[in-house]
Amino acid sequence: MSVWLLCVLWVIPSALGFYLPGLAPVNYCKAGETTKTCKSEITMYVNRLNTEQNALPYEYHHFDFCPTDESLSPVENLGQVVFGERIRPSPYKIEFMKNLTCEEACTKSYVGGTEETERKLQLLKKGMALNYQHHWIVDNMPVTWCYTLTDERNYCSIGFPMGCYSGETRSQDSPCDIDNSYNKLKTYYLFNHVDLVITYHSGAMEEWGSGFKENGGRIISVKVQPRSINHPGTGLDCTKNAPPLEISAENLGPKQKLDVKYSYSVHFIENNTIKWSSRWDYILESMPHTNIQWFSILNSLVIVLFLSGMVAMIMLRTLHKDIARYNQVYFQIESGEDAQEEFGWKLVHGDVFRPPRKGMLLSVFLGSGIQVFFMTLVTLAFACLGFLSPANRGALMTCAMVLFVCLGTTAGYISARMYKSFGGEKWKSNVLLTAMLSPGVVFSLFFVMNLIFWAKGSSAAVPFSTLVALLALWFGISVPLTFIGAYFGFRKRPLEHPVRTNQIPRQIPEQSFYTQAIPGVVMGGVLPFGCIFIQLFFILNSLWSSQMYYMFGFLFLVFLILIITCSETTILLCYFHLCAEDYHWWWRSFLTSGFTAFYLLIYCIHYFMTKLNIEDATSTFLYFGYTLIIVFLFFLLTGSIGFFACFWFVRKIYSVVKVD
């Protein structure tokens, strides 16, 4: 009980660190009118910069932008650190309802012939060439860059480019397309000026409290328009006709000087038609492909439900006839009448519960699979309730990791119980493998990729202290909980099977093509994958294209459909194999639904080749490293679902048939 209390106390600070959207708004008032209920200073934060063309994100200070005071950085939760988010205060000073025109943030000077200058300029050029994106945050809202797509639909991106490169061949939808003046070949255009438009909602006193000032409000949205401006040497020029800042692809000449002035303008707009609680809508509604995919998701769910219903109906009708026929034969034998010989799946009743080969490994996979299953189920349930919304940065990852650690008891219990039912006696090896194998595979892959992030100076590199914290969670909480679960699992008696197992194994007849192991396993993963591949597109976009994932209701529904399809597909194929007198169903039931992970891997490869522009070897390795972690966990998840569905089915059908 104390261990579970510790897990709950670990989650509470993460939950309190962020407010739920609509429950804890921040009131702002005009400059000079700060009170206990409102404040005038608007703090803008800068997050890491990333791109679709490279898997290495970088912190804001990695590039030579205006310096910031990192001591004022907010505390990041575990999920943010693991995901590589690095939130820092920005150099831009903003006060509520105070419009600013062409304010200077800082000036950066570069002198040709110096090694430090060349290094900083090369980093800026590399970032612009790879289309690295800024991610800024105001009032826990992402600063958005809104523009019109080719189909004349307005799209608001949660990031905006740091600049663009006008090369000999310009890529499609290049950031240089936002202005016709960015057209000089072999030239970099650094977006050193931003026009910020802050929209606020000014509520009545009776709505927000009597202590609220009249000249105040709540921020609804912050939109940015980046520009490249070559400011004159003695002042600032932020007019629309100001010439762009051109940086040649060639290195600076000896003693050649380049001054880059960073500037910004702020304009406040009042809008009382949009409620504060609905301020996220304009971002989520403008996500690309969303309107098209709604119909596709519904269509996919209807098809999967229809197929699942047909499979269930066929199984029920066929099984009902089989059981009636077998019991009729049994009563004929009891009454002394001549009866037909046994046939079908009843023939293997003496071998169907014979322990499988490699029962130790199977039980370990089952324990870890159930651990992943409940982690996914509970996380999605919390996400559907709004606790893990996009406003709660890092909460989704934090919740998943803490649940995985706390569910070590479940993994130990299931693994020990199944291993004992298989007749296993090496309980120490079973417990150690359950606690170490699957988490060890995930942590090893994660650690190798973290070494690469460290070597490249990426913001995704997890600090050493966080690695120690993760190891402490693993060995200090998860491993002891696994031992506790295994202790109770081994204390239980082995599962009693409905029929006895013969001492001599029955010979398996020659199988037809579709009842052999490999074709059955390959076919088994098709239907479950069919119900998730559309959601995979959104999930991969969220992971690699900096798009927010918010359709947790649909994802939870698809997860339930995945459970149903994995279960019914495995049961159907298991029934065919038993009818063909092949009683080796233990591993086959796990691999049949677990093979869905192979199709997931194929889809990730397809996504990498068609949707991403990654070319360098390091980013490719990192992409497939994370993909292997996802595929491995998905293999454990789907395999365990199929196994326990088949396990329940086999026990059920042999418990209702009369056997001598």
XYZ file of C-alpha atoms in Angstrom:
660
model
C 0.000 0.000 0.000
C 2.847 2.390 0.831
C 4.439 1.775 -2.577
C 1.261 2.734 -4.412
C 0.995 5.827 -2.221
C 4.530 6.744 -3.284
C 3.516 6.427 -6.953
C 0.496 8.670 -6.388
C 2.616 11.289 -4.632
C 5.010 11.207 -7.605
C 2.179 11.995 -10.020
C 0.565 14.798 -7.961
C 3.331 17.419 -8.421
C 3.240 16.885 -12.183
C -0.521 17.327 -12.200
C -0.352 20.476 -10.089
C 2.445 21.989 -12.174
C 0.069 22.694 -15.061
C -3.526 23.835 -15.028
C -6.311 22.210 -16.981
C -7.465 24.392 -19.912
C -10.380 26.554 -18.829
C -9.862 26.095 -15.078
C -6.947 28.387 -14.155
C -6.788 31.471 -16.386
C -4.288 34.281 -15.907
C -5.668 37.806 -15.681
C -3.615 40.630 -17.161
C -4.018 44.344 -16.568
C -2.594 47.477 -18.112
C 0.997 48.436 -17.381
C 1.314 50.152 -13.995
C -1.953 48.687 -12.622
C -0.653 45.370 -11.288
C -2.665 43.922 -8.391
C -2.952 40.584 -6.604
C -5.542 39.436 -9.132
C -3.770 40.519 -12.308
C -0.331 41.281 -13.650
C 0.909 43.510 -16.442
C 4.114 41.765 -17.509
C 3.667 39.072 -20.158
C 6.434 36.503 -20.056
C 7.246 34.907 -23.370
C 9.224 31.671 -23.362
C 11.295 30.110 -26.123
C 11.400 26.342 -26.589
C 13.753 24.117 -28.558
C 14.095 24.449 -32.332
C 13.426 21.431 -34.532
C 12.827 20.510 -38.163
C 11.334 17.739 -40.282
C 14.630 17.405 -42.140
C 16.676 16.432 -39.106
C 15.976 14.410 -35.967
C 18.271 16.574 -33.826
C 16.498 19.409 -31.974
C 18.574 22.202 -30.467
C 18.133 24.632 -27.612
C 17.507 28.313 -28.327
C 20.990 29.366 -27.206
C 22.616 26.799 -29.518
C 22.160 29.338 -32.286
C 23.538 32.851 -31.914
C 20.294 34.601 -31.020
C 19.778 37.241 -28.348
C 20.985 36.084 -24.910
C 18.467 35.090 -22.238
C 18.607 34.707 -18.466
C 18.356 30.915 -18.093
C 18.143 31.179 -14.304
C 14.502 32.258 -14.757
C 13.603 29.108 -16.700
C 10.499 27.266 -15.460
C 10.894 23.830 -13.888
C 10.343 21.068 -16.445
C 8.610 17.829 -15.560
C 9.964 14.355 -16.327
C 8.078 14.028 -19.607
C 9.390 17.337 -20.929
C 12.990 16.437 -20.117
C 12.724 13.015 -21.779
C 11.041 14.533 -24.847
C 13.794 17.132 -25.096
C 11.747 20.259 -24.395
C 13.924 23.074 -23.071
C 11.817 26.102 -22.123
C 13.754 29.317 -21.512
C 12.697 32.983 -20.994
C 12.821 35.040 -24.187
C 14.736 38.305 -24.662
C 11.530 40.095 -25.692
C 9.893 42.378 -23.103
C 6.099 42.664 -23.396
C 3.555 44.455 -21.206
C -0.185 44.060 -21.467
C -1.999 46.564 -23.734
C 1.281 48.343 -24.488
C 1.814 48.464 -28.241
C 5.420 48.487 -29.401
C 6.730 49.467 -32.807
C 10.153 48.401 -33.963
C 11.826 47.748 -30.620
C 15.395 46.457 -30.617
C 16.074 43.227 -28.726
C 19.828 43.025 -29.319
C 22.554 43.339 -31.936
C 24.928 40.576 -32.991
C 28.167 41.438 -34.800
C 30.276 39.104 -36.910
C 33.798 39.855 -38.192
C 35.293 37.858 -41.040
C 38.490 35.897 -40.482
C 37.710 34.886 -36.871
C 37.011 31.263 -36.032
C 34.218 32.075 -33.556
C 32.379 34.227 -36.118
C 32.597 31.560 -38.804
C 31.296 28.880 -36.441
C 28.281 30.941 -35.312
C 27.407 32.010 -38.852
C 27.684 28.444 -40.134
C 25.264 27.293 -37.426
C 22.768 29.976 -38.449
C 23.112 29.045 -42.122
C 22.708 25.345 -41.355
C 19.576 26.069 -39.326
C 18.055 28.133 -42.157
C 18.994 25.568 -44.814
C 17.350 22.754 -42.827
C 14.305 24.925 -42.036
C 14.622 24.824 -38.241
C 11.498 26.146 -36.523
C 11.119 28.453 -33.513
C 8.604 27.379 -30.849
C 7.529 30.196 -28.547
C 5.064 30.113 -25.659
C 2.930 32.896 -24.163
C 0.450 32.276 -21.336
C 0.890 28.514 -21.875
C -0.256 28.977 -25.482
C 1.952 28.319 -28.516
C 2.791 31.357 -30.596
C 1.362 30.527 -34.021
C 2.337 31.484 -37.548
C -0.790 31.692 -39.713
C -0.679 31.701 -43.493
C -2.777 30.590 -46.472
C -2.234 27.188 -48.073
C -2.342 26.493 -51.799
C -6.008 25.448 -51.489
C -6.777 28.907 -49.988
C -7.377 27.418 -46.553
C -5.943 29.213 -43.529
C -3.399 27.154 -41.612
C -1.852 28.071 -38.266
C 1.458 26.403 -37.500
C 2.710 26.150 -33.912
C 6.216 26.955 -35.123
C 7.753 29.460 -37.502
C 11.063 29.313 -39.415
C 14.233 30.977 -38.205
C 15.002 31.938 -41.800
C 15.203 30.549 -45.306
C 17.712 29.744 -48.020
C 17.128 30.705 -51.625
C 19.292 28.209 -53.474
C 19.519 27.207 -57.104
C 16.601 24.827 -56.589
C 14.031 25.863 -54.011
C 12.009 23.188 -52.233
C 8.237 23.191 -52.381
C 6.549 25.412 -49.756
C 9.862 27.080 -48.869
C 9.699 29.775 -46.141
C 11.191 32.167 -48.722
C 7.817 32.063 -50.507
C 6.239 34.313 -47.857
C 7.841 37.343 -49.546
C 8.733 37.914 -53.181
C 11.856 39.870 -52.190
C 13.527 36.714 -50.827
C 14.565 35.554 -54.274
C 18.297 36.167 -54.612
C 20.030 32.888 -55.411
C 22.559 31.352 -53.018
C 21.456 33.734 -50.280
C 20.263 33.205 -46.715
C 17.489 35.379 -45.280
C 17.509 35.436 -41.481
C 14.142 36.320 -39.943
C 15.469 38.814 -37.419
C 12.188 40.723 -36.930
C 8.837 39.480 -35.636
C 5.462 41.202 -35.655
C 3.468 39.894 -32.691
C -0.319 40.265 -32.631
C -1.793 39.483 -29.202
C -5.558 39.041 -29.078
C -7.231 39.348 -25.683
C -10.718 39.007 -24.249
C -11.779 41.734 -21.813
C -14.408 40.304 -19.459
C -16.830 42.076 -17.164
C -16.135 42.486 -13.457
C -19.057 40.257 -12.503
C -17.625 37.540 -14.775
C -14.021 37.625 -13.515
C -14.387 39.031 -10.039
C -14.758 42.453 -8.445
C -11.014 42.857 -7.983
C -10.411 42.821 -11.719
C -9.370 46.059 -13.412
C -11.302 47.557 -16.319
C -8.162 47.869 -18.441
C -7.446 44.165 -18.403
C -8.217 40.866 -20.024
C -7.146 37.340 -20.789
C -4.974 36.315 -23.702
C -6.755 34.361 -26.431
C -4.047 34.021 -29.061
C -0.580 35.192 -29.998
C 0.279 35.215 -33.693
C 3.627 36.023 -35.242
C 4.714 37.186 -38.674
C 8.473 36.737 -39.176
C 10.417 39.039 -41.495
C 13.967 39.587 -42.633
C 15.030 43.244 -42.339
C 18.390 44.853 -43.010
C 18.207 47.662 -40.459
C 20.311 50.766 -41.163
C 23.493 51.199 -39.159
C 22.258 54.045 -36.958
C 18.628 53.073 -36.323
C 15.768 50.692 -37.050
C 13.502 50.447 -40.086
C 10.544 48.059 -39.707
C 8.425 49.400 -42.575
C 7.047 47.015 -45.168
C 9.438 48.390 -47.788
C 12.535 47.773 -45.650
C 15.183 45.758 -47.538
C 15.732 42.133 -46.390
C 18.834 41.017 -44.522
C 20.877 39.060 -47.050
C 23.616 36.714 -45.848
C 25.764 35.302 -48.621
C 26.438 31.583 -48.802
C 30.133 32.451 -49.014
C 32.198 33.117 -45.902
C 32.841 36.687 -44.779
C 35.989 38.246 -46.146
C 38.889 39.242 -43.876
C 37.841 42.076 -41.545
C 34.407 42.175 -43.235
C 31.740 43.036 -40.663
C 28.122 41.911 -40.499
C 25.698 43.415 -37.960
C 22.412 41.616 -37.280
C 19.832 43.605 -35.342
C 16.971 41.623 -33.795
C 13.777 43.639 -33.452
C 10.112 43.133 -32.679
C 6.747 44.883 -32.757
C 3.742 44.138 -30.554
C 0.128 44.979 -31.297
C -2.841 44.213 -29.014
C -6.328 43.492 -30.379
C -9.493 43.146 -28.295
C -11.877 40.329 -29.220
C -14.827 39.538 -26.942
C -16.541 37.072 -29.286
C -14.095 34.241 -28.546
C -14.207 32.850 -25.015
C -11.002 32.135 -23.163
C -11.966 28.460 -22.749
C -12.149 28.105 -26.563
C -8.814 29.691 -27.371
C -7.231 26.415 -28.548
C -9.920 25.808 -31.175
C -8.396 27.884 -33.958
C -5.139 25.893 -33.729
C -6.731 22.453 -33.660
C -9.286 23.202 -36.366
C -6.631 24.439 -38.787
C -4.500 21.285 -38.626
C -3.999 19.909 -42.165
C -5.847 16.745 -43.264
C -8.119 16.868 -40.216
C -11.399 17.329 -42.087
C -10.510 14.601 -44.579
C -9.410 12.121 -41.904
C -12.578 12.385 -39.783
C -14.557 10.535 -42.443
C -11.740 8.038 -43.037
C -11.495 7.195 -39.347
C -15.234 6.649 -39.050
C -15.242 4.575 -42.223
C -12.402 2.417 -40.916
C -14.134 1.883 -37.578
C -17.381 0.841 -39.268
C -15.563 -1.681 -41.470
C -13.640 -3.154 -38.551
C -16.779 -3.414 -36.421
C -18.621 -5.109 -39.286
C -15.834 -7.648 -39.790
C -15.577 -8.257 -36.054
C -19.301 -8.913 -35.892
C -19.096 -11.410 -38.744
C -16.178 -13.246 -37.134
C -18.005 -13.435 -33.824
C -21.186 -14.701 -35.477
C -19.375 -17.405 -37.450
C -17.461 -18.557 -34.417
C -20.528 -18.760 -32.225
C -22.637 -20.696 -34.771
C -19.853 -23.119 -35.726
C -18.820 -23.737 -32.144
C -22.404 -24.345 -31.097
C -22.736 -27.100 -33.713
C -19.361 -28.640 -32.796
C -20.156 -28.799 -29.095
C -23.625 -30.259 -29.727
C -22.120 -32.936 -32.032
C -19.314 -33.880 -29.618
C -21.686 -34.175 -26.668
C -24.065 -36.315 -28.745
C -21.212 -38.724 -29.473
C -20.361 -38.839 -25.775
C -23.929 -39.752 -24.742
C -24.062 -42.430 -27.452
C -20.937 -44.017 -25.976
C -22.393 -43.796 -22.459
C -25.577 -45.586 -23.570
C -23.635 -48.328 -25.378
C -24.749 -47.347 -28.848
C -22.449 -47.346 -31.862
C -20.958 -43.939 -32.332
C -18.704 -42.254 -34.793
C -15.069 -41.663 -33.944
C -13.978 -38.383 -32.494
C -12.977 -35.712 -34.972
C -11.949 -32.049 -35.165
C -10.591 -30.094 -32.224
C -11.837 -32.623 -29.667
C -9.171 -35.081 -30.847
C -6.395 -32.968 -29.313
C -7.998 -32.527 -25.891
C -5.184 -34.551 -24.318
C -2.452 -32.302 -25.743
C -3.988 -28.839 -25.996
C -2.722 -27.790 -22.560
C 0.722 -29.332 -22.922
C 3.262 -26.688 -21.725
C 4.896 -24.765 -24.564
C 8.547 -24.679 -25.433
C 10.432 -21.645 -24.119
C 7.710 -21.150 -21.530
C 9.993 -18.891 -19.505
C 10.348 -16.361 -22.335
C 6.637 -16.511 -23.165
C 5.611 -15.834 -19.562
C 8.035 -12.886 -19.369
C 6.612 -11.403 -22.586
C 3.076 -11.866 -21.255
C 3.851 -10.094 -17.984
C 5.464 -7.147 -19.767
C 2.667 -7.071 -22.365
C -0.028 -6.775 -19.715
C 2.041 -4.033 -18.074
C 2.081 -2.080 -21.363
C -1.627 -2.815 -21.885
C -2.787 -1.287 -18.606
C -0.345 1.609 -18.985
C -1.871 2.424 -22.388
C -5.443 1.961 -21.189
C -5.125 4.206 -18.135
C -3.093 6.859 -19.996
C -5.688 7.103 -22.766
C -8.475 7.269 -20.189
C -6.800 10.229 -18.461
C -6.172 11.858 -21.852
C -9.865 11.532 -22.782
C -10.820 13.247 -19.518
C -8.642 16.233 -20.438
C -5.881 15.770 -17.876
C -3.275 15.229 -20.610
C -4.360 17.931 -23.063
C -1.853 19.859 -25.249
C -1.712 22.581 -22.580
C -0.183 20.125 -20.111
C 3.229 19.875 -21.743
C 5.037 16.660 -20.909
C 2.133 15.301 -18.866
C 1.371 12.500 -21.340
C 4.913 11.114 -21.218
C 5.160 11.587 -17.456
C 1.887 9.753 -16.870
C 2.894 6.845 -19.131
C 6.310 6.372 -17.480
C 4.985 6.573 -13.930
C 2.185 4.114 -14.721
C 4.657 1.704 -16.327
C 6.810 1.806 -13.194
C 3.883 1.352 -10.820
C 2.444 -1.538 -12.848
C 5.502 -3.682 -12.147
C 3.366 -5.610 -9.659
C 0.970 -6.641 -12.431
C 3.844 -7.764 -14.671
C 5.413 -9.856 -11.917
C 2.120 -11.485 -10.942
C 1.052 -12.417 -14.491
C 4.497 -13.687 -15.440
C 4.864 -15.806 -12.294
C 1.336 -17.215 -12.514
C 1.701 -18.243 -16.168
C 5.208 -19.650 -15.645
C 4.031 -21.782 -12.730
C 1.089 -23.021 -14.829
C 3.599 -24.061 -17.511
C 5.282 -26.234 -14.885
C 8.305 -23.982 -14.491
C 10.401 -24.137 -11.338
C 13.142 -21.534 -11.915
C 11.225 -18.764 -10.232
C 14.283 -16.586 -9.579
C 15.176 -16.453 -13.274
C 11.562 -15.715 -14.132
C 11.350 -12.742 -11.761
C 14.683 -11.274 -12.874
C 13.835 -11.582 -16.570
C 10.422 -9.996 -16.025
C 11.980 -7.055 -14.191
C 14.960 -6.632 -16.539
C 14.322 -7.913 -20.072
C 11.703 -5.611 -21.595
C 12.620 -2.458 -19.621
C 16.268 -3.269 -20.344
C 15.691 -3.431 -24.102
C 13.877 -0.073 -24.067
C 16.429 1.616 -21.801
C 19.386 0.278 -23.820
C 18.011 1.673 -27.085
C 17.179 4.937 -25.356
C 20.666 5.178 -23.819
C 22.431 4.554 -27.143
C 20.394 7.289 -28.831
C 21.008 9.593 -25.880
C 24.766 9.168 -26.387
C 24.307 10.386 -29.967
C 22.299 13.390 -28.754
C 25.068 14.166 -26.266
C 27.735 13.933 -28.946
C 25.770 16.248 -31.271
C 24.937 18.800 -28.556
C 21.209 18.349 -29.087
C 18.574 19.547 -26.641
C 17.050 16.050 -26.775
C 20.000 14.735 -24.753
C 18.678 13.725 -21.347
C 20.882 15.098 -18.531
C 22.868 12.637 -16.443
C 20.801 13.490 -13.367
C 17.602 12.538 -15.196
C 19.153 9.241 -16.311
C 19.973 8.527 -12.671
C 16.360 9.378 -11.758
C 15.066 6.985 -14.429
C 17.348 4.222 -13.139
C 16.142 4.961 -9.608
C 12.542 4.584 -10.758
C 13.421 1.309 -12.460
C 15.522 -0.335 -9.742
C 14.018 1.459 -6.751
C 10.314 1.106 -7.547
C 9.622 -1.054 -10.604
C 11.918 -3.980 -9.703
C 10.679 -4.277 -6.072
C 7.074 -4.075 -7.283
C 7.796 -6.835 -9.803
C 9.202 -9.020 -7.029
C 6.125 -8.354 -4.885
C 3.796 -9.296 -7.736
C 5.821 -12.428 -8.497
C 5.710 -13.435 -4.828
C 1.918 -13.439 -4.814
C 1.837 -15.107 -8.231
C 4.001 -18.025 -7.136
C 2.023 -18.460 -3.927
C -1.087 -19.174 -5.978
C -1.781 -22.712 -7.111
C -1.181 -23.434 -10.827
C -4.162 -22.835 -13.073
C -6.337 -25.943 -13.301
C -7.086 -26.911 -16.877
C -10.487 -28.389 -17.809
C -8.948 -31.550 -19.362
C -6.008 -33.767 -18.461
C -2.825 -33.836 -20.520
C -1.639 -37.154 -21.953
C 1.861 -38.365 -21.176
C 2.705 -39.165 -24.802
C 2.315 -36.279 -27.286
C -0.044 -36.876 -30.181
C 1.417 -36.799 -33.663
C 0.353 -33.766 -35.673
C -0.862 -34.613 -39.190
C 0.505 -32.848 -42.247
C -0.943 -29.366 -42.466
C -2.350 -27.530 -45.462
C -0.834 -24.205 -46.490
C -3.262 -21.904 -44.674
C -3.061 -23.858 -41.378
C 0.730 -23.779 -41.216
C 2.387 -21.543 -38.676
C 4.020 -18.859 -40.830
C 1.065 -18.102 -43.179
C -1.293 -17.976 -40.201
C 0.938 -15.566 -38.289
C 1.444 -13.339 -41.338
C -2.296 -13.145 -42.029
C -3.165 -12.575 -38.364
C -1.780 -9.026 -38.155
C -3.550 -7.615 -41.222
C -6.973 -6.920 -39.730
C -5.747 -5.341 -36.448
C -3.379 -3.098 -38.394
C -6.240 -2.023 -40.665
C -8.021 -0.332 -37.774
C -5.053 1.713 -36.569
C -3.094 2.839 -39.627
C -5.043 6.107 -40.025
C -4.395 7.062 -36.418
C -0.741 6.172 -36.963
C -0.497 9.008 -39.469
C -1.596 11.531 -36.831
C 0.658 10.036 -34.154
C 3.744 10.060 -36.380
C 2.935 13.614 -37.471
C 2.796 14.617 -33.815
C 6.144 12.962 -33.085
C 8.110 14.078 -36.129
C 6.285 17.041 -37.715
C 5.593 19.195 -34.630
C 1.829 18.893 -34.955
C -0.368 18.622 -31.892
C -2.253 15.401 -31.295
C -5.583 16.030 -29.620
C -8.030 13.349 -30.870
C -7.681 11.177 -27.771
C -11.350 10.180 -27.886
C -10.904 8.631 -31.307
C -7.610 7.076 -30.260
C -9.259 5.459 -27.240
C -12.044 4.112 -29.452
C -9.500 2.764 -31.947
C -7.609 1.141 -29.064
C -10.773 -0.681 -27.997
C -11.352 -1.800 -31.589
C -7.736 -2.979 -31.719
C -8.360 -5.144 -28.643
C -11.467 -6.652 -30.242
C -9.865 -7.349 -33.614
C -6.679 -8.814 -32.097
C -8.776 -11.073 -29.893
C -11.198 -12.284 -32.545
C -8.592 -12.745 -35.269
C -6.403 -14.824 -32.954
C -9.361 -16.892 -31.753
C -10.493 -17.583 -35.311
C -7.069 -18.749 -36.482
C -6.577 -20.758 -33.281
C -9.868 -22.543 -33.950
C -8.767 -23.457 -37.491
C -5.462 -24.847 -36.195
C -7.155 -26.922 -33.507
C -9.604 -28.304 -36.062
C -6.563 -29.306 -38.141
C -5.305 -31.218 -35.038
C -2.414 -28.805 -34.436
C -2.289 -28.152 -30.695
C 0.778 -25.851 -30.664
C -1.274 -22.759 -30.004
C 0.587 -21.066 -27.130
C 3.284 -19.210 -29.044
C 1.206 -19.019 -32.199
C -1.568 -17.089 -30.461
C 0.996 -14.593 -29.153
C 2.738 -14.175 -32.502
C -0.467 -14.008 -34.570
C -1.667 -10.722 -33.108
C 1.872 -9.635 -32.237
C 2.727 -9.686 -35.947
C 0.732 -6.463 -36.216
C 3.932 -4.804 -34.973
C 5.675 -5.908 -38.182
C 3.114 -4.018 -40.265
C 3.633 -1.050 -37.951
C 7.352 -1.190 -38.761
C 6.610 -1.295 -42.503
C 4.308 1.723 -42.171
C 6.983 3.669 -40.244
C 9.451 2.937 -43.052
C 6.876 4.137 -45.585
C 6.299 7.313 -43.552
C 10.040 7.946 -43.356
C 10.482 7.590 -47.120
C 7.420 9.570 -48.240
C 6.693 12.210 -45.564
C 10.063 13.162 -44.095
C 13.026 14.768 -45.811
C 15.660 13.230 -43.550
C 18.853 12.383 -45.417
C 21.789 12.285 -42.966
C 22.785 8.982 -41.350
C 22.568 10.211 -37.742
C 18.953 11.342 -38.017
C 18.057 8.133 -39.856
C 19.561 6.055 -37.046
C 17.695 8.073 -34.416
C 14.390 7.760 -36.266
C 14.631 3.990 -36.530
C 15.918 3.730 -32.971
C 12.758 5.341 -31.623
C 10.720 3.305 -34.100
C 12.187 0.052 -32.728
C 11.172 1.057 -29.187
C 7.608 1.730 -30.327
C 7.432 -1.481 -32.386
C 8.788 -3.607 -29.516
C 6.273 -2.252 -27.000
C 3.472 -2.631 -29.551
C 4.554 -6.244 -30.146
C 4.253 -7.001 -26.432
C 0.893 -5.230 -26.253
C -0.847 -6.893 -29.205
C 0.754 -10.295 -28.567
C -0.520 -10.388 -24.985
C -4.026 -9.345 -26.065
C -4.182 -12.176 -28.600
C -2.714 -14.743 -26.219
C -5.108 -14.156 -23.333
C -8.106 -14.030 -25.679
C -7.070 -17.387 -27.130
C -6.277 -18.756 -23.657
C -9.774 -17.874 -22.476
C -11.307 -19.350 -25.658
C -9.479 -22.689 -25.425
C -10.299 -23.146 -21.750
C -13.914 -22.256 -22.448
C -14.546 -24.692 -25.315
C -12.845 -27.656 -23.611
C -14.705 -27.044 -20.369
C -18.136 -27.515 -22.020
C -17.294 -30.706 -23.937
C -17.755 -34.097 -22.285
C -14.422 -35.934 -22.307
C -13.648 -39.414 -20.907
